């Protein structure tokens, strides 16, 4: 059974959030939701998440899950906000524990920092299958961009997170802590071994010169034929060399430091201090 998918593009972070459900009035999941954040003022808003929530309510959906493909470095997750509105569960790949441990050290978060997968409600193992109403969801581990990246296969659609972009954009970077270009290549080849008609649902699009409209759906066949970094015929050594060279030219994402501190906590802000205010830390000369 194939899902029904409504997708929402956030131009501020180039992020696509997917609302996935079995039928109107049925059961749904929200994949990779965005919490709006202004780094100049430090203020959060829920405008993007409210759009998705309104669509779910208009369709009379029971949202059972917020599913994260990984701990994002380019936007704050709205998972905690949506959980508060809907009472849903929040899931992510089981290797989030490694990501939590890495960034707890980078930000010197001490004993209060999560390292065991909490506060996520479910940590998915590779190959795990669970029901979403009448749909079946298979979890595919696709590490490389981060250790914890997973994709969600639902019918003929696979929600791949940051692993792949549109063919004219290429693939995810691997220079964040825990990233590994060799692993990314193998993860991508796993995805591209799926049937050629499989629809890959992307989490981001950065339209290059010559393309003005964002896009977030592409077949396996199109990726194998035309992905600028990893089309058929590109071997692992060549990909790794090119990926690492490309990564050395990239700036850090604007929201990397605030995003990771929130996203390793399943979208929760750091605990408020004695004055009732939550604070995000800024490590100086550490990256």
GROMACS .gro file of C-alpha atoms in nm:
model
  287
    1UNK     CA    1   0.000   0.000   0.000
    2UNK     CA    2   0.140   0.338  -0.099
    3UNK     CA    3   0.105   0.642   0.125
    4UNK     CA    4  -0.060   0.972   0.053
    5UNK     CA    5   0.198   1.249   0.092
    6UNK     CA    6   0.158   1.623   0.143
    7UNK     CA    7   0.488   1.811   0.145
    8UNK     CA    8   0.570   2.154   0.289
    9UNK     CA    9   0.875   2.353   0.179
   10UNK     CA   10   1.038   2.602   0.417
   11UNK     CA   11   1.238   2.851   0.205
   12UNK     CA   12   1.424   2.990   0.507
   13UNK     CA   13   1.603   2.656   0.565
   14UNK     CA   14   1.540   2.485   0.228
   15UNK     CA   15   1.374   2.205   0.426
   16UNK     CA   16   1.087   1.982   0.316
   17UNK     CA   17   0.855   1.837   0.580
   18UNK     CA   18   0.637   1.545   0.473
   19UNK     CA   19   0.292   1.460   0.609
   20UNK     CA   20   0.242   1.091   0.530
   21UNK     CA   21  -0.086   0.904   0.585
   22UNK     CA   22  -0.285   0.602   0.478
   23UNK     CA   23  -0.613   0.780   0.397
   24UNK     CA   24  -0.809   1.089   0.504
   25UNK     CA   25  -0.935   1.027   0.853
   26UNK     CA   26  -0.658   0.772   0.903
   27UNK     CA   27  -0.317   0.751   1.067
   28UNK     CA   28  -0.025   0.980   0.984
   29UNK     CA   29   0.339   1.058   1.048
   30UNK     CA   30   0.516   1.391   1.014
   31UNK     CA   31   0.872   1.354   0.885
   32UNK     CA   32   1.141   1.616   0.959
   33UNK     CA   33   0.933   1.911   1.088
   34UNK     CA   34   1.081   2.262   1.121
   35UNK     CA   35   1.073   2.491   1.424
   36UNK     CA   36   1.132   2.846   1.300
   37UNK     CA   37   1.427   3.018   1.466
   38UNK     CA   38   1.570   3.368   1.434
   39UNK     CA   39   1.942   3.353   1.524
   40UNK     CA   40   1.958   3.732   1.562
   41UNK     CA   41   1.699   3.749   1.838
   42UNK     CA   42   1.709   3.392   1.964
   43UNK     CA   43   1.332   3.365   1.924
   44UNK     CA   44   1.145   3.055   1.809
   45UNK     CA   45   0.815   3.040   1.623
   46UNK     CA   46   0.591   2.751   1.522
   47UNK     CA   47   0.456   2.894   1.193
   48UNK     CA   48   0.599   2.615   0.974
   49UNK     CA   49   0.485   2.338   1.206
   50UNK     CA   50   0.140   2.497   1.239
   51UNK     CA   51   0.096   2.468   0.862
   52UNK     CA   52   0.154   2.093   0.880
   53UNK     CA   53  -0.064   2.060   1.189
   54UNK     CA   54  -0.349   2.250   1.023
   55UNK     CA   55  -0.332   2.021   0.720
   56UNK     CA   56  -0.341   1.713   0.942
   57UNK     CA   57  -0.641   1.843   1.132
   58UNK     CA   58  -0.825   1.941   0.813
   59UNK     CA   59  -0.787   1.579   0.699
   60UNK     CA   60  -0.898   1.448   1.040
   61UNK     CA   61  -0.573   1.253   1.075
   62UNK     CA   62  -0.446   1.083   1.385
   63UNK     CA   63  -0.077   1.177   1.387
   64UNK     CA   64   0.092   0.886   1.560
   65UNK     CA   65   0.454   0.977   1.489
   66UNK     CA   66   0.704   1.248   1.430
   67UNK     CA   67   0.986   1.072   1.246
   68UNK     CA   68   1.332   1.226   1.227
   69UNK     CA   69   1.575   1.107   0.961
   70UNK     CA   70   1.866   1.237   1.174
   71UNK     CA   71   1.966   1.518   1.410
   72UNK     CA   72   1.959   1.806   1.163
   73UNK     CA   73   2.226   2.075   1.148
   74UNK     CA   74   2.036   2.328   0.936
   75UNK     CA   75   1.708   2.372   1.121
   76UNK     CA   76   1.562   2.323   1.466
   77UNK     CA   77   1.317   2.035   1.493
   78UNK     CA   78   0.953   2.102   1.580
   79UNK     CA   79   0.917   1.747   1.714
   80UNK     CA   80   0.870   1.854   2.077
   81UNK     CA   81   0.621   2.127   1.982
   82UNK     CA   82   0.416   1.882   1.774
   83UNK     CA   83   0.428   1.619   2.048
   84UNK     CA   84   0.286   1.875   2.290
   85UNK     CA   85   0.000   1.952   2.050
   86UNK     CA   86  -0.074   1.596   1.940
   87UNK     CA   87   0.050   1.354   2.204
   88UNK     CA   88   0.240   1.163   1.934
   89UNK     CA   89   0.565   0.969   1.968
   90UNK     CA   90   0.901   1.084   1.831
   91UNK     CA   91   1.132   0.836   1.661
   92UNK     CA   92   1.486   0.841   1.519
   93UNK     CA   93   1.765   0.594   1.436
   94UNK     CA   94   1.923   0.413   1.730
   95UNK     CA   95   2.269   0.557   1.664
   96UNK     CA   96   2.144   0.895   1.787
   97UNK     CA   97   2.316   0.792   2.110
   98UNK     CA   98   2.653   0.839   1.938
   99UNK     CA   99   2.552   1.182   1.812
  100UNK     CA  100   2.432   1.283   2.158
  101UNK     CA  101   2.761   1.172   2.311
  102UNK     CA  102   2.967   1.362   2.052
  103UNK     CA  103   2.783   1.690   2.093
  104UNK     CA  104   2.749   1.665   2.469
  105UNK     CA  105   3.126   1.677   2.467
  106UNK     CA  106   3.155   1.958   2.212
  107UNK     CA  107   2.916   2.179   2.408
  108UNK     CA  108   3.044   2.063   2.748
  109UNK     CA  109   2.688   1.989   2.856
  110UNK     CA  110   2.779   1.782   3.160
  111UNK     CA  111   2.581   1.503   3.321
  112UNK     CA  112   2.243   1.657   3.233
  113UNK     CA  113   2.296   1.603   2.859
  114UNK     CA  114   2.116   1.306   2.701
  115UNK     CA  115   2.342   1.022   2.591
  116UNK     CA  116   2.106   0.722   2.604
  117UNK     CA  117   1.861   0.820   2.331
  118UNK     CA  118   1.621   1.003   2.561
  119UNK     CA  119   1.402   1.203   2.522
  120UNK     CA  120   1.319   1.029   2.192
  121UNK     CA  121   1.036   0.782   2.242
  122UNK     CA  122   1.163   0.520   1.997
  123UNK     CA  123   1.507   0.436   1.862
  124UNK     CA  124   1.478   0.241   1.538
  125UNK     CA  125   1.714  -0.038   1.437
  126UNK     CA  126   1.810  -0.110   1.078
  127UNK     CA  127   1.549  -0.333   0.918
  128UNK     CA  128   1.283  -0.263   1.179
  129UNK     CA  129   0.925  -0.260   1.048
  130UNK     CA  130   0.629  -0.092   1.214
  131UNK     CA  131   0.271  -0.009   1.119
  132UNK     CA  132   0.136   0.334   1.036
  133UNK     CA  133  -0.235   0.264   1.014
  134UNK     CA  134  -0.271   0.054   0.701
  135UNK     CA  135   0.084   0.131   0.592
  136UNK     CA  136   0.404  -0.059   0.667
  137UNK     CA  137   0.719   0.142   0.744
  138UNK     CA  138   1.063  -0.015   0.702
  139UNK     CA  139   1.366   0.155   0.859
  140UNK     CA  140   1.687   0.163   0.655
  141UNK     CA  141   2.011   0.272   0.822
  142UNK     CA  142   2.194   0.512   0.588
  143UNK     CA  143   2.487   0.655   0.790
  144UNK     CA  144   2.750   0.884   0.645
  145UNK     CA  145   2.611   1.236   0.671
  146UNK     CA  146   2.580   1.155   1.042
  147UNK     CA  147   2.607   0.817   1.217
  148UNK     CA  148   2.235   0.815   1.300
  149UNK     CA  149   2.083   0.879   0.957
  150UNK     CA  150   1.793   0.653   0.864
  151UNK     CA  151   1.551   0.640   0.573
  152UNK     CA  152   1.188   0.533   0.598
  153UNK     CA  153   1.053   0.307   0.323
  154UNK     CA  154   0.675   0.320   0.288
  155UNK     CA  155   0.537   0.138  -0.015
  156UNK     CA  156   0.716   0.265  -0.324
  157UNK     CA  157   0.840   0.579  -0.145
  158UNK     CA  158   1.159   0.620   0.060
  159UNK     CA  159   1.213   0.926   0.277
  160UNK     CA  160   1.590   0.966   0.261
  161UNK     CA  161   1.663   1.273   0.474
  162UNK     CA  162   1.987   1.448   0.375
  163UNK     CA  163   2.154   1.143   0.221
  164UNK     CA  164   2.065   1.244  -0.135
  165UNK     CA  165   1.953   1.568  -0.295
  166UNK     CA  166   1.809   1.623  -0.640
  167UNK     CA  167   2.044   1.491  -0.912
  168UNK     CA  168   2.154   1.845  -1.009
  169UNK     CA  169   2.255   1.915  -0.646
  170UNK     CA  170   2.417   1.586  -0.551
  171UNK     CA  171   2.471   1.439  -0.205
  172UNK     CA  172   2.500   1.534   0.160
  173UNK     CA  173   2.819   1.669   0.315
  174UNK     CA  174   3.022   1.447   0.549
  175UNK     CA  175   3.239   1.691   0.743
  176UNK     CA  176   3.029   1.721   1.057
  177UNK     CA  177   3.148   1.530   1.367
  178UNK     CA  178   3.084   1.161   1.303
  179UNK     CA  179   3.042   1.204   0.928
  180UNK     CA  180   3.205   0.949   0.696
  181UNK     CA  181   3.216   0.977   0.317
  182UNK     CA  182   3.288   0.604   0.274
  183UNK     CA  183   2.977   0.518   0.474
  184UNK     CA  184   2.774   0.771   0.280
  185UNK     CA  185   2.872   0.613  -0.052
  186UNK     CA  186   2.768   0.268   0.070
  187UNK     CA  187   2.441   0.403   0.209
  188UNK     CA  188   2.362   0.571  -0.121
  189UNK     CA  189   2.439   0.256  -0.317
  190UNK     CA  190   2.199   0.072  -0.085
  191UNK     CA  191   1.926   0.318  -0.176
  192UNK     CA  192   2.010   0.310  -0.545
  193UNK     CA  193   1.986  -0.071  -0.545
  194UNK     CA  194   1.611  -0.037  -0.484
  195UNK     CA  195   1.377  -0.079  -0.785
  196UNK     CA  196   1.436   0.198  -1.038
  197UNK     CA  197   1.077   0.324  -1.008
  198UNK     CA  198   1.115   0.384  -0.633
  199UNK     CA  199   1.034   0.744  -0.543
  200UNK     CA  200   1.299   0.903  -0.322
  201UNK     CA  201   1.150   1.177  -0.103
  202UNK     CA  202   1.410   1.437  -0.009
  203UNK     CA  203   1.446   1.658   0.299
  204UNK     CA  204   1.614   1.955   0.129
  205UNK     CA  205   1.649   2.125  -0.204
  206UNK     CA  206   1.893   2.397  -0.303
  207UNK     CA  207   1.796   2.480  -0.663
  208UNK     CA  208   2.111   2.552  -0.866
  209UNK     CA  209   2.143   2.809  -1.140
  210UNK     CA  210   1.904   2.728  -1.420
  211UNK     CA  211   1.634   2.580  -1.194
  212UNK     CA  212   1.408   2.818  -1.006
  213UNK     CA  213   1.151   2.590  -0.842
  214UNK     CA  214   1.236   2.364  -0.549
  215UNK     CA  215   1.182   1.990  -0.592
  216UNK     CA  216   1.188   1.700  -0.349
  217UNK     CA  217   1.089   1.382  -0.530
  218UNK     CA  218   1.304   1.181  -0.770
  219UNK     CA  219   1.319   0.820  -0.888
  220UNK     CA  220   1.607   0.584  -0.823
  221UNK     CA  221   1.652   0.563  -1.201
  222UNK     CA  222   1.698   0.941  -1.231
  223UNK     CA  223   1.952   0.944  -0.949
  224UNK     CA  224   2.150   0.658  -1.099
  225UNK     CA  225   2.154   0.829  -1.437
  226UNK     CA  226   2.218   1.187  -1.338
  227UNK     CA  227   2.330   1.255  -0.981
  228UNK     CA  228   2.630   1.485  -1.020
  229UNK     CA  229   2.821   1.317  -0.736
  230UNK     CA  230   2.721   0.952  -0.742
  231UNK     CA  231   2.568   0.845  -1.073
  232UNK     CA  232   2.632   0.494  -1.199
  233UNK     CA  233   2.999   0.446  -1.283
  234UNK     CA  234   3.133   0.655  -0.992
  235UNK     CA  235   3.328   0.422  -0.763
  236UNK     CA  236   3.376   0.467  -0.389
  237UNK     CA  237   3.728   0.609  -0.405
  238UNK     CA  238   3.631   0.869  -0.664
  239UNK     CA  239   3.322   0.970  -0.473
  240UNK     CA  240   3.510   1.006  -0.143
  241UNK     CA  241   3.784   1.217  -0.303
  242UNK     CA  242   3.529   1.449  -0.465
  243UNK     CA  243   3.303   1.464  -0.159
  244UNK     CA  244   3.587   1.558   0.076
  245UNK     CA  245   3.718   1.819  -0.168
  246UNK     CA  246   3.371   1.970  -0.195
  247UNK     CA  247   3.323   1.970   0.182
  248UNK     CA  248   3.643   2.171   0.230
  249UNK     CA  249   3.484   2.457   0.032
  250UNK     CA  250   3.160   2.471   0.231
  251UNK     CA  251   3.075   2.713   0.510
  252UNK     CA  252   2.918   2.581   0.828
  253UNK     CA  253   2.537   2.599   0.819
  254UNK     CA  254   2.404   2.917   0.979
  255UNK     CA  255   2.196   2.723   1.233
  256UNK     CA  256   2.439   2.437   1.302
  257UNK     CA  257   2.524   2.531   1.661
  258UNK     CA  258   2.172   2.612   1.785
  259UNK     CA  259   2.012   2.329   1.586
  260UNK     CA  260   2.223   2.044   1.716
  261UNK     CA  261   2.176   2.143   2.080
  262UNK     CA  262   1.800   2.123   2.033
  263UNK     CA  263   1.781   1.830   1.795
  264UNK     CA  264   1.980   1.586   2.010
  265UNK     CA  265   1.703   1.652   2.264
  266UNK     CA  266   1.421   1.555   2.021
  267UNK     CA  267   1.335   1.920   1.962
  268UNK     CA  268   1.334   2.023   2.327
  269UNK     CA  269   1.512   2.342   2.428
  270UNK     CA  270   1.785   2.308   2.693
  271UNK     CA  271   1.647   2.310   3.048
  272UNK     CA  272   1.564   2.656   3.173
  273UNK     CA  273   1.808   2.807   3.419
  274UNK     CA  274   1.724   2.971   3.752
  275UNK     CA  275   1.584   3.281   3.579
  276UNK     CA  276   1.343   3.073   3.370
  277UNK     CA  277   1.532   3.125   3.043
  278UNK     CA  278   1.681   2.853   2.821
  279UNK     CA  279   2.027   2.920   2.679
  280UNK     CA  280   2.210   2.785   2.375
  281UNK     CA  281   2.588   2.764   2.398
  282UNK     CA  282   2.835   2.895   2.140
  283UNK     CA  283   3.171   2.713   2.145
  284UNK     CA  284   3.445   2.951   2.037
  285UNK     CA  285   3.720   2.826   1.801
  286UNK     CA  286   3.603   2.466   1.849
  287UNK     CA  287   3.493   2.386   1.492
   0.00000   0.00000   0.00000
